[in-house]
Amino acid sequence: MIAGGAETTTDIYKRFIALAGGMDAPILVVPTSGNAETYDDSCDCLRWLKQAGARNLKLLHTRDRSVANTDAFVEPLRQARGIWFAEGNSWRHQDAYLDTKVHHEIIALLNRGGVVGGGSAGARIQSDYIPLRSPEPSTRAIPESRWRSGLGLVRNVIIDVHVLARNRQFDLIGMVLAHPGMLGIGIDEDAAIVVSGDKFEVIGSSYAIVYDNKRQIAAENPETLRTVGGLFYMLKPGDTYDMKTRQAARPPNGQPPTNRIVERPWHSQ
C-alpha cells in the first residue's frame, strides 16, 4: 500500500490493517525516516494505526546498517504480517536498510502474503528510484546524480506524494523524462494505491496521477512533453490500473472526488 501522506482519517489505515490480517495481526512500524535517534511506544508514528484499531504494533528502528544486518534485529520481521514505513525523509530509510537483511526480509514478507505500506517518505522508499526534490517544478530530465535507489518493492515505478496538496503535479514530468521506461505515479494526500501484482486500486478521498511516458509522447514529435508541459491523467477512488498493460479502468459506480478538486471528464482507452 502506497499512501500520499498527511491522512486526516483512519480509512486508509483500516484497509492496511485488514490486508495484514486484522486488528491482532503483528505489524511493525518503521520510524527511521524521522529526526530522532531513538523511539518508544509514545511515537506519533503509531497514533493512526492505533486509532484504526491495530492492537499488535511494534517498532523496528536503527540507523546502524550493521545492526540491520543481524538476525536478531530482523527476527520480528520474520513473524510480522505487515510493515508500515512512517513519514519523514525517505533517504533515512534508504541509508539504514537498502541491501541489508531488513531489505531481504521485507521482500520475504511480501512473498509469503504479507503487506508493506507507508505514507509520504514511506511511500517513496517503495519505488525503484527516489529523485531528490528540486526547489522548482521542472519538465527537464533530472540528472542521475540527483537520484537515489529505493527498495524496489514496486518495480519500474517512480513515486511522488502530496502531489495536489503541494502543487507537485508537474514534478514527475521531468522524472519520467530521465527514465522513459519508468511509470510515474503521483499520490495526493488522503489517497493511496493498493498494489497487487501488476495492478493497483485507488482508495481514500483524493487522486492518484499516472505519468506514462510511452503513451503520452507522440512518435512524430518527441519534444511534445517538453514543449507543452506534459500530459498526465488522474484516477479517483475505485479506479484501477494495470501497470503491465498501462490501462486504466473506472467502475460505473465510482466514488465522487474530494470536494476541493473540480472533476473533469475522463475516458478509459
PDB file of C-alpha atoms in Angstrom:
ATOM      1  CA  MET A   1       0.000   0.000   0.000  1.00  0.00           C
ATOM      2  CA  ILE A   2       1.389   3.362  -1.075  1.00  0.00           C
ATOM      3  CA  ALA A   3      -0.172   6.441   0.534  1.00  0.00           C
ATOM      4  CA  GLY A   4       0.210  10.134  -0.249  1.00  0.00           C
ATOM      5  CA  GLY A   5       0.720  11.176   3.363  1.00  0.00           C
ATOM      6  CA  ALA A   6      -0.917  13.628   5.783  1.00  0.00           C
ATOM      7  CA  GLU A   7      -4.012  11.464   6.220  1.00  0.00           C
ATOM      8  CA  THR A   8      -6.926  13.082   8.040  1.00  0.00           C
ATOM      9  CA  THR A   9      -8.989   9.925   8.654  1.00  0.00           C
ATOM     10  CA  THR A  10      -8.260   6.323   9.611  1.00  0.00           C
ATOM     11  CA  ASP A  11      -9.789   4.845   6.443  1.00  0.00           C
ATOM     12  CA  ILE A  12      -6.503   4.081   4.682  1.00  0.00           C
ATOM     13  CA  TYR A  13      -5.009   2.593   7.850  1.00  0.00           C
ATOM     14  CA  LYS A  14      -8.073   0.411   8.375  1.00  0.00           C
ATOM     15  CA  ARG A  15      -7.605  -1.026   4.887  1.00  0.00           C
ATOM     16  CA  PHE A  16      -3.932  -1.684   5.623  1.00  0.00           C
ATOM     17  CA  ILE A  17      -4.788  -3.469   8.874  1.00  0.00           C
ATOM     18  CA  ALA A  18      -7.354  -5.625   7.083  1.00  0.00           C
ATOM     19  CA  LEU A  19      -4.797  -6.565   4.419  1.00  0.00           C
ATOM     20  CA  ALA A  20      -2.340  -7.550   7.162  1.00  0.00           C
ATOM     21  CA  GLY A  21      -4.876  -9.926   8.683  1.00  0.00           C
ATOM     22  CA  GLY A  22      -6.930  -7.876  11.113  1.00  0.00           C
ATOM     23  CA  MET A  23      -6.566  -5.933  14.348  1.00  0.00           C
ATOM     24  CA  ASP A  24      -4.456  -8.587  16.085  1.00  0.00           C
ATOM     25  CA  ALA A  25      -2.068  -9.171  13.178  1.00  0.00           C
ATOM     26  CA  PRO A  26       1.589  -8.482  14.072  1.00  0.00           C
ATOM     27  CA  ILE A  27       2.534  -5.185  12.421  1.00  0.00           C
ATOM     28  CA  LEU A  28       5.910  -3.431  12.564  1.00  0.00           C
ATOM     29  CA  VAL A  29       6.201   0.341  12.242  1.00  0.00           C
ATOM     30  CA  VAL A  30       9.478   1.801  10.945  1.00  0.00           C
ATOM     31  CA  PRO A  31      10.030   5.406  12.147  1.00  0.00           C
ATOM     32  CA  THR A  32      13.587   5.685  10.813  1.00  0.00           C
ATOM     33  CA  SER A  33      12.684   8.499   8.394  1.00  0.00           C
ATOM     34  CA  GLY A  34      12.165  10.828  11.363  1.00  0.00           C
ATOM     35  CA  ASN A  35      14.693  13.072  13.106  1.00  0.00           C
ATOM     36  CA  ALA A  36      15.005  11.289  16.446  1.00  0.00           C
ATOM     37  CA  GLU A  37      17.754   8.823  17.245  1.00  0.00           C
ATOM     38  CA  THR A  38      15.504   6.579  19.333  1.00  0.00           C
ATOM     39  CA  TYR A  39      11.754   5.902  19.538  1.00  0.00           C
ATOM     40  CA  ASP A  40       9.411   4.299  22.048  1.00  0.00           C
ATOM     41  CA  ASP A  41       5.719   3.445  22.306  1.00  0.00           C
ATOM     42  CA  SER A  42       4.839   7.137  22.594  1.00  0.00           C
ATOM     43  CA  CYS A  43       5.970   7.650  18.984  1.00  0.00           C
ATOM     44  CA  ASP A  44       3.427   9.652  16.988  1.00  0.00           C
ATOM     45  CA  CYS A  45       4.037   7.228  14.104  1.00  0.00           C
ATOM     46  CA  LEU A  46       1.876   4.684  15.967  1.00  0.00           C
ATOM     47  CA  ARG A  47      -1.074   7.005  16.539  1.00  0.00           C
ATOM     48  CA  TRP A  48      -3.080   6.494  13.339  1.00  0.00           C
ATOM     49  CA  LEU A  49      -2.684   2.731  13.327  1.00  0.00           C
ATOM     50  CA  LYS A  50      -3.792   2.574  16.966  1.00  0.00           C
ATOM     51  CA  GLN A  51      -6.805   4.767  16.213  1.00  0.00           C
ATOM     52  CA  ALA A  52      -7.631   2.485  13.288  1.00  0.00           C
ATOM     53  CA  GLY A  53      -7.793  -0.467  15.677  1.00  0.00           C
ATOM     54  CA  ALA A  54      -4.392  -2.186  15.412  1.00  0.00           C
ATOM     55  CA  ARG A  55      -3.579  -3.970  18.679  1.00  0.00           C
ATOM     56  CA  ASN A  56      -0.294  -5.724  17.924  1.00  0.00           C
ATOM     57  CA  LEU A  57       2.163  -2.983  16.976  1.00  0.00           C
ATOM     58  CA  LYS A  58       5.928  -2.928  17.479  1.00  0.00           C
ATOM     59  CA  LEU A  59       8.635  -0.520  16.392  1.00  0.00           C
ATOM     60  CA  LEU A  60      11.548  -1.525  14.173  1.00  0.00           C
ATOM     61  CA  HIS A  61      14.290   1.087  14.109  1.00  0.00           C
ATOM     62  CA  THR A  62      18.024   1.514  13.749  1.00  0.00           C
ATOM     63  CA  ARG A  63      20.327   3.884  11.913  1.00  0.00           C
ATOM     64  CA  ASP A  64      23.194   1.399  12.021  1.00  0.00           C
ATOM     65  CA  ARG A  65      23.420  -0.779   8.904  1.00  0.00           C
ATOM     66  CA  SER A  66      25.481  -3.344  10.782  1.00  0.00           C
ATOM     67  CA  VAL A  67      22.567  -3.759  13.206  1.00  0.00           C
ATOM     68  CA  ALA A  68      20.127  -4.005  10.289  1.00  0.00           C
ATOM     69  CA  ASN A  69      22.219  -6.919   9.031  1.00  0.00           C
ATOM     70  CA  THR A  70      21.849  -9.038  12.176  1.00  0.00           C
ATOM     71  CA  ASP A  71      19.493 -11.978  12.597  1.00  0.00           C
ATOM     72  CA  ALA A  72      18.395 -10.702  15.999  1.00  0.00           C
ATOM     73  CA  PHE A  73      17.217  -7.386  14.557  1.00  0.00           C
ATOM     74  CA  VAL A  74      15.265  -8.919  11.665  1.00  0.00           C
ATOM     75  CA  GLU A  75      13.634 -11.709  13.701  1.00  0.00           C
ATOM     76  CA  PRO A  76      10.453  -9.638  14.313  1.00  0.00           C
ATOM     77  CA  LEU A  77      10.170  -9.183  10.543  1.00  0.00           C
ATOM     78  CA  ARG A  78      10.064 -12.939  10.090  1.00  0.00           C
ATOM     79  CA  GLN A  79       6.998 -13.097  12.333  1.00  0.00           C
ATOM     80  CA  ALA A  80       5.235  -9.984  11.022  1.00  0.00           C
ATOM     81  CA  ARG A  81       2.210  -9.833   8.741  1.00  0.00           C
ATOM     82  CA  GLY A  82       2.633  -6.171   7.907  1.00  0.00           C
ATOM     83  CA  ILE A  83       5.198  -3.379   7.982  1.00  0.00           C
ATOM     84  CA  TRP A  84       4.440   0.336   7.798  1.00  0.00           C
ATOM     85  CA  PHE A  85       7.097   2.910   6.867  1.00  0.00           C
ATOM     86  CA  ALA A  86       6.482   6.239   8.586  1.00  0.00           C
ATOM     87  CA  GLU A  87       6.643   9.721   7.084  1.00  0.00           C
ATOM     88  CA  GLY A  88       9.762  11.910   7.202  1.00  0.00           C
ATOM     89  CA  ASN A  89      12.755  11.787   4.835  1.00  0.00           C
ATOM     90  CA  SER A  90      12.941   8.746   2.574  1.00  0.00           C
ATOM     91  CA  TRP A  91      16.732   8.832   2.325  1.00  0.00           C
ATOM     92  CA  ARG A  92      16.934   7.934   6.025  1.00  0.00           C
ATOM     93  CA  HIS A  93      15.015   4.721   5.327  1.00  0.00           C
ATOM     94  CA  GLN A  94      17.358   4.057   2.415  1.00  0.00           C
ATOM     95  CA  ASP A  95      20.573   4.767   4.313  1.00  0.00           C
ATOM     96  CA  ALA A  96      19.618   2.353   7.083  1.00  0.00           C
ATOM     97  CA  TYR A  97      18.026  -0.553   5.217  1.00  0.00           C
ATOM     98  CA  LEU A  98      18.827  -0.727   1.495  1.00  0.00           C
ATOM     99  CA  ASP A  99      20.557  -4.026   0.610  1.00  0.00           C
ATOM    100  CA  THR A 100      20.555  -5.263   4.211  1.00  0.00           C
ATOM    101  CA  LYS A 101      18.898  -8.263   5.853  1.00  0.00           C
ATOM    102  CA  VAL A 102      15.982  -5.956   6.645  1.00  0.00           C
ATOM    103  CA  HIS A 103      15.520  -5.341   2.918  1.00  0.00           C
ATOM    104  CA  HIS A 104      15.702  -9.085   2.234  1.00  0.00           C
ATOM    105  CA  GLU A 105      13.133  -9.893   4.934  1.00  0.00           C
ATOM    106  CA  ILE A 106      10.736  -7.212   3.672  1.00  0.00           C
ATOM    107  CA  ILE A 107      10.726  -8.918   0.281  1.00  0.00           C
ATOM    108  CA  ALA A 108      10.251 -12.280   2.018  1.00  0.00           C
ATOM    109  CA  LEU A 109       7.266 -10.840   3.902  1.00  0.00           C
ATOM    110  CA  LEU A 110       5.643  -9.846   0.612  1.00  0.00           C
ATOM    111  CA  ASN A 111       6.372 -13.246  -0.901  1.00  0.00           C
ATOM    112  CA  ARG A 112       4.559 -15.030   1.927  1.00  0.00           C
ATOM    113  CA  GLY A 113       1.456 -12.862   1.548  1.00  0.00           C
ATOM    114  CA  GLY A 114       2.202 -10.031   3.958  1.00  0.00           C
ATOM    115  CA  VAL A 115       1.656  -6.360   3.252  1.00  0.00           C
ATOM    116  CA  VAL A 116       4.038  -3.392   3.133  1.00  0.00           C
ATOM    117  CA  GLY A 117       2.677   0.124   3.452  1.00  0.00           C
ATOM    118  CA  GLY A 118       3.799   3.654   4.002  1.00  0.00           C
ATOM    119  CA  GLY A 119       2.859   7.264   3.525  1.00  0.00           C
ATOM    120  CA  SER A 120       4.895  10.166   2.146  1.00  0.00           C
ATOM    121  CA  ALA A 121       8.555   9.138   2.663  1.00  0.00           C
ATOM    122  CA  GLY A 122       7.277   5.668   3.480  1.00  0.00           C
ATOM    123  CA  ALA A 123       5.660   5.581   0.052  1.00  0.00           C
ATOM    124  CA  ARG A 124       8.618   6.882  -1.945  1.00  0.00           C
ATOM    125  CA  ILE A 125      11.025   4.336  -0.447  1.00  0.00           C
ATOM    126  CA  GLN A 126       8.998   1.509  -2.007  1.00  0.00           C
ATOM    127  CA  SER A 127       9.823   2.527  -5.605  1.00  0.00           C
ATOM    128  CA  ASP A 128      12.908   1.736  -7.686  1.00  0.00           C
ATOM    129  CA  TYR A 129      14.263   5.287  -7.635  1.00  0.00           C
ATOM    130  CA  ILE A 130      13.880   8.265  -5.308  1.00  0.00           C
ATOM    131  CA  PRO A 131      14.531  11.577  -7.081  1.00  0.00           C
ATOM    132  CA  LEU A 132      15.889  14.282  -4.811  1.00  0.00           C
ATOM    133  CA  ARG A 133      13.407  17.119  -4.515  1.00  0.00           C
ATOM    134  CA  SER A 134      14.101  20.119  -6.754  1.00  0.00           C
ATOM    135  CA  PRO A 135      13.189  23.561  -5.385  1.00  0.00           C
ATOM    136  CA  GLU A 136      11.229  24.291  -8.574  1.00  0.00           C
ATOM    137  CA  PRO A 137       8.958  22.055 -10.701  1.00  0.00           C
ATOM    138  CA  SER A 138      10.654  21.199 -13.983  1.00  0.00           C
ATOM    139  CA  THR A 139       9.890  19.396 -17.213  1.00  0.00           C
ATOM    140  CA  ARG A 140      13.602  18.788 -17.786  1.00  0.00           C
ATOM    141  CA  ALA A 141      15.268  15.441 -17.235  1.00  0.00           C
ATOM    142  CA  ILE A 142      16.780  15.063 -13.777  1.00  0.00           C
ATOM    143  CA  PRO A 143      20.475  14.057 -13.830  1.00  0.00           C
ATOM    144  CA  GLU A 144      21.431  10.673 -12.434  1.00  0.00           C
ATOM    145  CA  SER A 145      23.396  12.405  -9.658  1.00  0.00           C
ATOM    146  CA  ARG A 146      20.075  13.545  -8.188  1.00  0.00           C
ATOM    147  CA  TRP A 147      18.595  10.060  -7.840  1.00  0.00           C
ATOM    148  CA  ARG A 148      18.754   7.535  -5.012  1.00  0.00           C
ATOM    149  CA  SER A 149      17.821   3.865  -5.136  1.00  0.00           C
ATOM    150  CA  GLY A 150      14.620   2.800  -3.384  1.00  0.00           C
ATOM    151  CA  LEU A 151      13.751  -0.642  -2.067  1.00  0.00           C
ATOM    152  CA  GLY A 152      12.262  -1.638  -5.440  1.00  0.00           C
ATOM    153  CA  LEU A 153       9.132  -3.221  -3.963  1.00  0.00           C
ATOM    154  CA  VAL A 154       7.149  -1.811  -6.882  1.00  0.00           C
ATOM    155  CA  ARG A 155       9.286  -2.316  -9.970  1.00  0.00           C
ATOM    156  CA  ASN A 156       9.834   0.184 -12.790  1.00  0.00           C
ATOM    157  CA  VAL A 157       7.844   2.860 -10.987  1.00  0.00           C
ATOM    158  CA  ILE A 158       8.741   6.314  -9.665  1.00  0.00           C
ATOM    159  CA  ILE A 159       6.524   7.555  -6.841  1.00  0.00           C
ATOM    160  CA  ASP A 160       5.781  11.080  -5.679  1.00  0.00           C
ATOM    161  CA  VAL A 161       3.463  12.176  -2.874  1.00  0.00           C
ATOM    162  CA  HIS A 162       1.445  15.180  -1.639  1.00  0.00           C
ATOM    163  CA  VAL A 163       1.101  15.975  -5.347  1.00  0.00           C
ATOM    164  CA  LEU A 164      -2.034  18.134  -5.457  1.00  0.00           C
ATOM    165  CA  ALA A 165      -1.949  19.466  -1.912  1.00  0.00           C
ATOM    166  CA  ARG A 166       1.560  20.869  -2.532  1.00  0.00           C
ATOM    167  CA  ASN A 167       1.164  21.690  -6.240  1.00  0.00           C
ATOM    168  CA  ARG A 168       3.660  18.985  -7.279  1.00  0.00           C
ATOM    169  CA  GLN A 169       1.613  17.549 -10.133  1.00  0.00           C
ATOM    170  CA  PHE A 170       4.174  18.692 -12.722  1.00  0.00           C
ATOM    171  CA  ASP A 171       7.280  17.418 -10.919  1.00  0.00           C
ATOM    172  CA  LEU A 172       7.059  13.845 -12.181  1.00  0.00           C
ATOM    173  CA  ILE A 173       7.235  15.003 -15.808  1.00  0.00           C
ATOM    174  CA  GLY A 174      10.971  15.594 -15.529  1.00  0.00           C
ATOM    175  CA  MET A 175      11.381  12.360 -13.632  1.00  0.00           C
ATOM    176  CA  VAL A 176       9.854  10.164 -16.337  1.00  0.00           C
ATOM    177  CA  LEU A 177      11.936  12.032 -18.912  1.00  0.00           C
ATOM    178  CA  ALA A 178      15.050  10.911 -17.074  1.00  0.00           C
ATOM    179  CA  HIS A 179      13.844   7.291 -17.211  1.00  0.00           C
ATOM    180  CA  PRO A 180      11.444   6.947 -20.187  1.00  0.00           C
ATOM    181  CA  GLY A 181      10.757   3.292 -19.442  1.00  0.00           C
ATOM    182  CA  MET A 182       9.534   4.052 -15.935  1.00  0.00           C
ATOM    183  CA  LEU A 183       5.936   4.704 -14.949  1.00  0.00           C
ATOM    184  CA  GLY A 184       5.311   7.756 -12.793  1.00  0.00           C
ATOM    185  CA  ILE A 185       2.660   7.611 -10.080  1.00  0.00           C
ATOM    186  CA  GLY A 186       1.791  10.672  -8.027  1.00  0.00           C
ATOM    187  CA  ILE A 187      -0.439  10.246  -4.980  1.00  0.00           C
ATOM    188  CA  ASP A 188      -2.249  13.066  -3.250  1.00  0.00           C
ATOM    189  CA  GLU A 189      -2.814  13.431   0.466  1.00  0.00           C
ATOM    190  CA  ASP A 190      -5.702  11.348   1.803  1.00  0.00           C
ATOM    191  CA  ALA A 191      -5.285   8.914  -1.090  1.00  0.00           C
ATOM    192  CA  ALA A 192      -3.449   5.627  -1.520  1.00  0.00           C
ATOM    193  CA  ILE A 193      -2.998   2.831  -4.009  1.00  0.00           C
ATOM    194  CA  VAL A 194      -3.304  -0.831  -3.063  1.00  0.00           C
ATOM    195  CA  VAL A 195      -0.911  -2.801  -5.254  1.00  0.00           C
ATOM    196  CA  SER A 196      -1.431  -6.484  -6.020  1.00  0.00           C
ATOM    197  CA  GLY A 197       0.855  -7.937  -8.658  1.00  0.00           C
ATOM    198  CA  ASP A 198       0.813  -5.660 -11.695  1.00  0.00           C
ATOM    199  CA  LYS A 199      -2.427  -3.913 -10.739  1.00  0.00           C
ATOM    200  CA  PHE A 200      -3.464  -1.294  -8.249  1.00  0.00           C
ATOM    201  CA  GLU A 201      -6.678   0.224  -6.930  1.00  0.00           C
ATOM    202  CA  VAL A 202      -7.052   3.824  -5.764  1.00  0.00           C
ATOM    203  CA  ILE A 203      -8.549   4.284  -2.293  1.00  0.00           C
ATOM    204  CA  GLY A 204      -9.116   7.207   0.048  1.00  0.00           C
ATOM    205  CA  SER A 205     -10.747  10.525  -0.813  1.00  0.00           C
ATOM    206  CA  SER A 206      -8.415  12.131  -3.371  1.00  0.00           C
ATOM    207  CA  TYR A 207      -6.493  11.183  -6.506  1.00  0.00           C
ATOM    208  CA  ALA A 208      -3.594   9.190  -7.883  1.00  0.00           C
ATOM    209  CA  ILE A 209      -1.972  10.593 -11.030  1.00  0.00           C
ATOM    210  CA  VAL A 210      -0.416   8.463 -13.768  1.00  0.00           C
ATOM    211  CA  TYR A 211       2.511   9.649 -15.919  1.00  0.00           C
ATOM    212  CA  ASP A 212       3.023   7.273 -18.843  1.00  0.00           C
ATOM    213  CA  ASN A 213       5.894   8.478 -20.997  1.00  0.00           C
ATOM    214  CA  LYS A 214       5.378   5.848 -23.694  1.00  0.00           C
ATOM    215  CA  ARG A 215       1.755   6.719 -24.374  1.00  0.00           C
ATOM    216  CA  GLN A 216       1.966  10.467 -23.963  1.00  0.00           C
ATOM    217  CA  ILE A 217       4.783  11.449 -26.330  1.00  0.00           C
ATOM    218  CA  ALA A 218       3.730  11.287 -29.970  1.00  0.00           C
ATOM    219  CA  ALA A 219       6.253   9.384 -32.086  1.00  0.00           C
ATOM    220  CA  GLU A 220       6.295  12.131 -34.714  1.00  0.00           C
ATOM    221  CA  ASN A 221       7.039  14.800 -32.109  1.00  0.00           C
ATOM    222  CA  PRO A 222       9.242  13.519 -29.278  1.00  0.00           C
ATOM    223  CA  GLU A 223       9.509  17.048 -27.854  1.00  0.00           C
ATOM    224  CA  THR A 224       5.790  17.244 -27.063  1.00  0.00           C
ATOM    225  CA  LEU A 225       6.243  16.525 -23.371  1.00  0.00           C
ATOM    226  CA  ARG A 226       8.855  19.239 -23.022  1.00  0.00           C
ATOM    227  CA  THR A 227       7.094  21.944 -25.006  1.00  0.00           C
ATOM    228  CA  VAL A 228       3.536  21.645 -23.723  1.00  0.00           C
ATOM    229  CA  GLY A 229       4.325  20.711 -20.140  1.00  0.00           C
ATOM    230  CA  GLY A 230       3.345  17.091 -20.439  1.00  0.00           C
ATOM    231  CA  LEU A 231       0.192  15.088 -20.022  1.00  0.00           C
ATOM    232  CA  PHE A 232      -0.995  13.028 -17.110  1.00  0.00           C
ATOM    233  CA  TYR A 233      -4.325  11.682 -16.036  1.00  0.00           C
ATOM    234  CA  MET A 234      -5.999  11.354 -12.681  1.00  0.00           C
ATOM    235  CA  LEU A 235      -7.544   8.281 -11.116  1.00  0.00           C
ATOM    236  CA  LYS A 236     -10.073   8.640  -8.325  1.00  0.00           C
ATOM    237  CA  PRO A 237     -11.093   6.212  -5.553  1.00  0.00           C
ATOM    238  CA  GLY A 238     -12.367   2.968  -7.026  1.00  0.00           C
ATOM    239  CA  ASP A 239     -10.402   3.301 -10.264  1.00  0.00           C
ATOM    240  CA  THR A 240      -7.938   0.541 -11.107  1.00  0.00           C
ATOM    241  CA  TYR A 241      -4.773   0.487 -13.191  1.00  0.00           C
ATOM    242  CA  ASP A 242      -2.756  -2.276 -14.826  1.00  0.00           C
ATOM    243  CA  MET A 243       0.928  -1.309 -14.717  1.00  0.00           C
ATOM    244  CA  LYS A 244       1.839  -4.013 -17.229  1.00  0.00           C
ATOM    245  CA  THR A 245      -0.650  -3.093 -19.953  1.00  0.00           C
ATOM    246  CA  ARG A 246      -0.737   0.599 -18.922  1.00  0.00           C
ATOM    247  CA  GLN A 247      -4.537   0.570 -18.973  1.00  0.00           C
ATOM    248  CA  ALA A 248      -6.912   2.223 -16.505  1.00  0.00           C
ATOM    249  CA  ALA A 249     -10.485   1.266 -15.678  1.00  0.00           C
ATOM    250  CA  ARG A 250     -13.291   3.069 -13.886  1.00  0.00           C
ATOM    251  CA  PRO A 251     -16.261   1.245 -12.356  1.00  0.00           C
ATOM    252  CA  PRO A 252     -19.711   2.578 -13.283  1.00  0.00           C
ATOM    253  CA  ASN A 253     -20.459   3.344  -9.634  1.00  0.00           C
ATOM    254  CA  GLY A 254     -17.146   5.024  -8.832  1.00  0.00           C
ATOM    255  CA  GLN A 255     -16.854   7.274  -5.796  1.00  0.00           C
ATOM    256  CA  PRO A 256     -17.071  11.080  -6.108  1.00  0.00           C
ATOM    257  CA  PRO A 257     -13.824  13.057  -5.899  1.00  0.00           C
ATOM    258  CA  THR A 258     -12.712  15.112  -2.937  1.00  0.00           C
ATOM    259  CA  ASN A 259     -14.615  18.383  -2.645  1.00  0.00           C
ATOM    260  CA  ARG A 260     -11.511  20.560  -3.070  1.00  0.00           C
ATOM    261  CA  ILE A 261     -10.969  19.430  -6.672  1.00  0.00           C
ATOM    262  CA  VAL A 262     -13.303  20.010  -9.601  1.00  0.00           C
ATOM    263  CA  GLU A 263     -13.589  16.840 -11.670  1.00  0.00           C
ATOM    264  CA  ARG A 264     -13.417  16.942 -15.465  1.00  0.00           C
ATOM    265  CA  PRO A 265     -14.493  14.213 -17.920  1.00  0.00           C
ATOM    266  CA  TRP A 266     -12.176  11.213 -18.162  1.00  0.00           C
ATOM    267  CA  HIS A 267     -12.428   8.425 -20.705  1.00  0.00           C
ATOM    268  CA  SER A 268     -10.944   4.950 -20.476  1.00  0.00           C
ATOM    269  CA  GLN A 269      -8.933   3.845 -23.508  1.00  0.00           C
TER     270      GLN A 269
END
